[in-house]
Amino acid sequence: MIGATLALVSAAFFGLNNATVRRGVLKSTVLQGMAITVPVGVPMFLLFAIYFGGIDQLRTWGSSAWVWMILAGVVHFVVGRFGNYRATQALGATLSTPIQQLSILVAVGLAFVFLDERINAVNAFGIFLVMVGPLMVVGRRKSAKKAAASGGFDPQYGPGMFWGAVCAFGYGVSPLFIALGLGEAPKMADGVAGVLVSYVAATVVVVIMVIFAGGKVYMSSLDRGSAGWFLISAAFVAMSQMFRYLALTIAPVSVVVPIQRLSVVFRLLFNAAINREHEVFDRWVIFSIFMSLAGAAALSLDTGMVLRFLFVPDGMIVMLSRSIF
């Protein structure tokens, strides 16, 4: 119960983060945003690590835990976040959501290949629903462009789809790396320490990227208003990741990941409140988001639990739970 609650709080903070990032990337570049949101997380998590005993816990880690947490940081906070920011900049938060939901397919594919997990009929239906969301977004791009034009927003579908896929890859791979880094029976201190290590690794990569982009000269063009939004976003995303790592120390990935998918609901709510004039809230776009959310649930939740909740007969539950792959 505690793990599920932590995952839900993480989802809410992530929705807030997405809404504030949307405002930031309107007038500044994605890398400028990451140059604020990633490094700012380090001192925040250092304080958390000191308070929860994460610094002492680092001394007990083996080399593999360090490697997995470093990889998780680079993949999630650099690759995944850059894709998220860029897709949000190109398509807006609502249009990019169904595409980013493809991360669940990445996670399922990795589990199928590396963890010898199987796919049943309900899972296959979930894959179909997750795929329908992005197809609906692309299929209705003309009407979405028309709806966005009234607010002066022109969605860029090519870059948005590509970077949404990059985001899906980063966010889909990182939970596996985190779980491998935490190992069996992790403590809460391990989770806090893991966030710190991941953020430090990501910060090093981002700093190198900024240096190659022009360093101080590049950052001097950052819009002051955007800088404020990025700072707010940094606080929200840091809290989101904090609760995410803590949830993964208490509850299994199969519980945490599906609950975190509810961040798309919070994303809709907060963007409607903050970014109404910079988003597309076409009813079909919203429908596609909930289709992808339903697909994620079918893929992530326990099949038997879902079918019993829907009052499916026991015989049918057995049949639908059988592996087809």
Tab-separated table of N, CA and C in Angstrom, residues 15 18-19 22-23 91-97 137 140 143-151 153 155 157 264-290:
chain	number	residue	atom	x	y	z
A	15	GLY	N	3.348	14.871	-13.495
A	15	GLY	CA	2.391	15.637	-14.290
A	15	GLY	C	2.618	17.134	-14.154
A	18	ASN	N	5.714	18.122	-16.125
A	18	ASN	CA	5.474	18.204	-17.562
A	18	ASN	C	4.830	19.526	-17.950
A	19	ALA	N	3.883	19.984	-17.133
A	19	ALA	CA	3.196	21.240	-17.438
A	19	ALA	C	4.143	22.430	-17.358
A	22	ARG	N	6.623	22.458	-20.301
A	22	ARG	CA	5.969	22.939	-21.520
A	22	ARG	C	6.104	24.453	-21.653
A	23	ARG	N	5.943	25.167	-20.545
A	23	ARG	CA	6.086	26.620	-20.581
A	23	ARG	C	7.534	27.021	-20.825
A	91	LEU	N	5.277	18.915	-30.199
A	91	LEU	CA	3.872	18.517	-30.299
A	91	LEU	C	2.985	19.095	-29.196
A	92	GLY	N	3.594	19.576	-28.125
A	92	GLY	CA	2.803	19.931	-26.964
A	92	GLY	C	2.688	18.724	-26.046
A	93	ALA	N	2.262	18.940	-24.835
A	93	ALA	CA	2.210	17.864	-23.845
A	93	ALA	C	1.141	16.825	-24.155
A	94	THR	N	-0.022	17.257	-24.625
A	94	THR	CA	-1.114	16.307	-24.851
A	94	THR	C	-0.870	15.444	-26.088
A	95	LEU	N	-0.474	16.051	-27.189
A	95	LEU	CA	-0.243	15.289	-28.411
A	95	LEU	C	0.915	14.307	-28.275
A	96	SER	N	1.913	14.649	-27.469
A	96	SER	CA	3.074	13.777	-27.330
A	96	SER	C	2.839	12.623	-26.358
A	97	THR	N	1.804	12.703	-25.548
A	97	THR	CA	1.569	11.694	-24.519
A	97	THR	C	1.380	10.283	-25.062
A	137	VAL	N	-3.299	9.857	-33.132
A	137	VAL	CA	-2.713	11.192	-33.139
A	137	VAL	C	-2.255	11.568	-34.541
A	140	ARG	N	-5.220	12.049	-37.128
A	140	ARG	CA	-6.024	13.261	-36.983
A	140	ARG	C	-5.145	14.508	-36.898
A	143	SER	N	-6.788	17.872	-38.237
A	143	SER	CA	-7.747	18.519	-37.340
A	143	SER	C	-7.042	19.079	-36.112
A	144	ALA	N	-5.979	18.392	-35.654
A	144	ALA	CA	-5.224	18.881	-34.500
A	144	ALA	C	-4.495	20.176	-34.844
A	145	LYS	N	-3.931	20.232	-36.044
A	145	LYS	CA	-3.251	21.456	-36.475
A	145	LYS	C	-4.235	22.622	-36.553
A	146	LYS	N	-5.440	22.328	-37.035
A	146	LYS	CA	-6.457	23.362	-37.141
A	146	LYS	C	-6.861	23.876	-35.768
A	147	ALA	N	-6.996	22.940	-34.807
A	147	ALA	CA	-7.366	23.333	-33.447
A	147	ALA	C	-6.252	24.136	-32.791
A	148	ALA	N	-4.998	23.763	-33.089
A	148	ALA	CA	-3.866	24.449	-32.479
A	148	ALA	C	-3.628	25.819	-33.081
A	149	ALA	N	-4.013	25.988	-34.356
A	149	ALA	CA	-3.736	27.243	-35.058
A	149	ALA	C	-4.394	28.438	-34.385
A	150	SER	N	-5.558	28.218	-33.762
A	150	SER	CA	-6.263	29.320	-33.108
A	150	SER	C	-5.472	29.899	-31.946
A	151	GLY	N	-4.571	29.081	-31.374
A	151	GLY	CA	-3.750	29.560	-30.272
A	151	GLY	C	-2.336	29.911	-30.698
A	153	PHE	N	-0.198	27.871	-32.161
A	153	PHE	CA	0.701	26.730	-31.973
A	153	PHE	C	0.638	25.835	-33.203
A	155	PRO	N	1.897	22.274	-34.393
A	155	PRO	CA	2.546	21.005	-34.039
A	155	PRO	C	3.455	20.502	-35.158
A	157	TYR	N	4.921	17.260	-36.429
A	157	TYR	CA	4.709	15.831	-36.227
A	157	TYR	C	5.957	14.976	-36.449
A	264	VAL	N	-0.251	10.516	-16.840
A	264	VAL	CA	-0.855	11.114	-18.037
A	264	VAL	C	-2.157	11.830	-17.685
A	265	VAL	N	-2.855	11.329	-16.667
A	265	VAL	CA	-4.078	11.994	-16.215
A	265	VAL	C	-3.726	13.325	-15.554
A	266	PHE	N	-2.727	13.294	-14.670
A	266	PHE	CA	-2.274	14.530	-14.037
A	266	PHE	C	-1.715	15.493	-15.079
A	267	ARG	N	-1.070	14.959	-16.087
A	267	ARG	CA	-0.529	15.791	-17.168
A	267	ARG	C	-1.645	16.555	-17.862
A	268	LEU	N	-2.735	15.866	-18.155
A	268	LEU	CA	-3.886	16.517	-18.783
A	268	LEU	C	-4.455	17.618	-17.892
A	269	LEU	N	-4.647	17.294	-16.623
A	269	LEU	CA	-5.255	18.249	-15.694
A	269	LEU	C	-4.396	19.506	-15.526
A	270	PHE	N	-3.103	19.310	-15.292
A	270	PHE	CA	-2.228	20.455	-15.028
A	270	PHE	C	-1.961	21.275	-16.292
A	271	ASN	N	-1.868	20.618	-17.432
A	271	ASN	CA	-1.676	21.375	-18.672
A	271	ASN	C	-2.934	22.150	-19.045
A	272	ALA	N	-4.099	21.586	-18.734
A	272	ALA	CA	-5.342	22.315	-18.988
A	272	ALA	C	-5.413	23.573	-18.122
A	273	ALA	N	-4.833	23.489	-16.929
A	273	ALA	CA	-4.871	24.634	-16.019
A	273	ALA	C	-3.797	25.672	-16.336
A	274	ILE	N	-2.620	25.210	-16.768
A	274	ILE	CA	-1.477	26.113	-16.948
A	274	ILE	C	-1.235	26.491	-18.405
A	275	ASN	N	-1.440	25.536	-19.313
A	275	ASN	CA	-1.023	25.740	-20.710
A	275	ASN	C	-2.167	25.629	-21.709
A	276	ARG	N	-3.329	26.025	-21.303
A	276	ARG	CA	-4.500	25.842	-22.154
A	276	ARG	C	-4.297	26.405	-23.566
A	277	GLU	N	-3.667	27.574	-23.659
A	277	GLU	CA	-3.514	28.228	-24.961
A	277	GLU	C	-2.368	27.651	-25.776
A	278	HIS	N	-1.554	26.767	-25.178
A	278	HIS	CA	-0.406	26.201	-25.884
A	278	HIS	C	-0.555	24.712	-26.144
A	279	GLU	N	-1.765	24.197	-25.981
A	279	GLU	CA	-2.002	22.767	-26.120
A	279	GLU	C	-3.190	22.487	-27.031
A	280	VAL	N	-3.276	21.214	-27.467
A	280	VAL	CA	-4.411	20.739	-28.247
A	280	VAL	C	-5.233	19.818	-27.355
A	281	PHE	N	-6.480	20.194	-27.077
A	281	PHE	CA	-7.353	19.390	-26.237
A	281	PHE	C	-8.538	18.859	-27.035
A	282	ASP	N	-8.269	18.485	-28.272
A	282	ASP	CA	-9.262	17.831	-29.114
A	282	ASP	C	-9.747	16.557	-28.415
A	283	ARG	N	-11.049	16.288	-28.481
A	283	ARG	CA	-11.600	15.144	-27.747
A	283	ARG	C	-11.004	13.820	-28.216
A	284	TRP	N	-10.608	13.758	-29.508
A	284	TRP	CA	-10.019	12.531	-30.024
A	284	TRP	C	-8.602	12.340	-29.496
A	285	VAL	N	-7.888	13.430	-29.303
A	285	VAL	CA	-6.548	13.344	-28.723
A	285	VAL	C	-6.641	12.840	-27.286
A	286	ILE	N	-7.600	13.395	-26.535
A	286	ILE	CA	-7.796	12.952	-25.154
A	286	ILE	C	-8.220	11.483	-25.120
A	287	PHE	N	-9.085	11.091	-26.057
A	287	PHE	CA	-9.519	9.695	-26.134
A	287	PHE	C	-8.324	8.779	-26.414
A	288	SER	N	-7.423	9.209	-27.301
A	288	SER	CA	-6.250	8.398	-27.621
A	288	SER	C	-5.340	8.243	-26.412
A	289	ILE	N	-5.278	9.276	-25.573
A	289	ILE	CA	-4.465	9.204	-24.363
A	289	ILE	C	-5.023	8.144	-23.418
A	290	PHE	N	-6.333	8.130	-23.249
A	290	PHE	CA	-6.930	7.149	-22.353
A	290	PHE	C	-6.900	5.744	-22.947
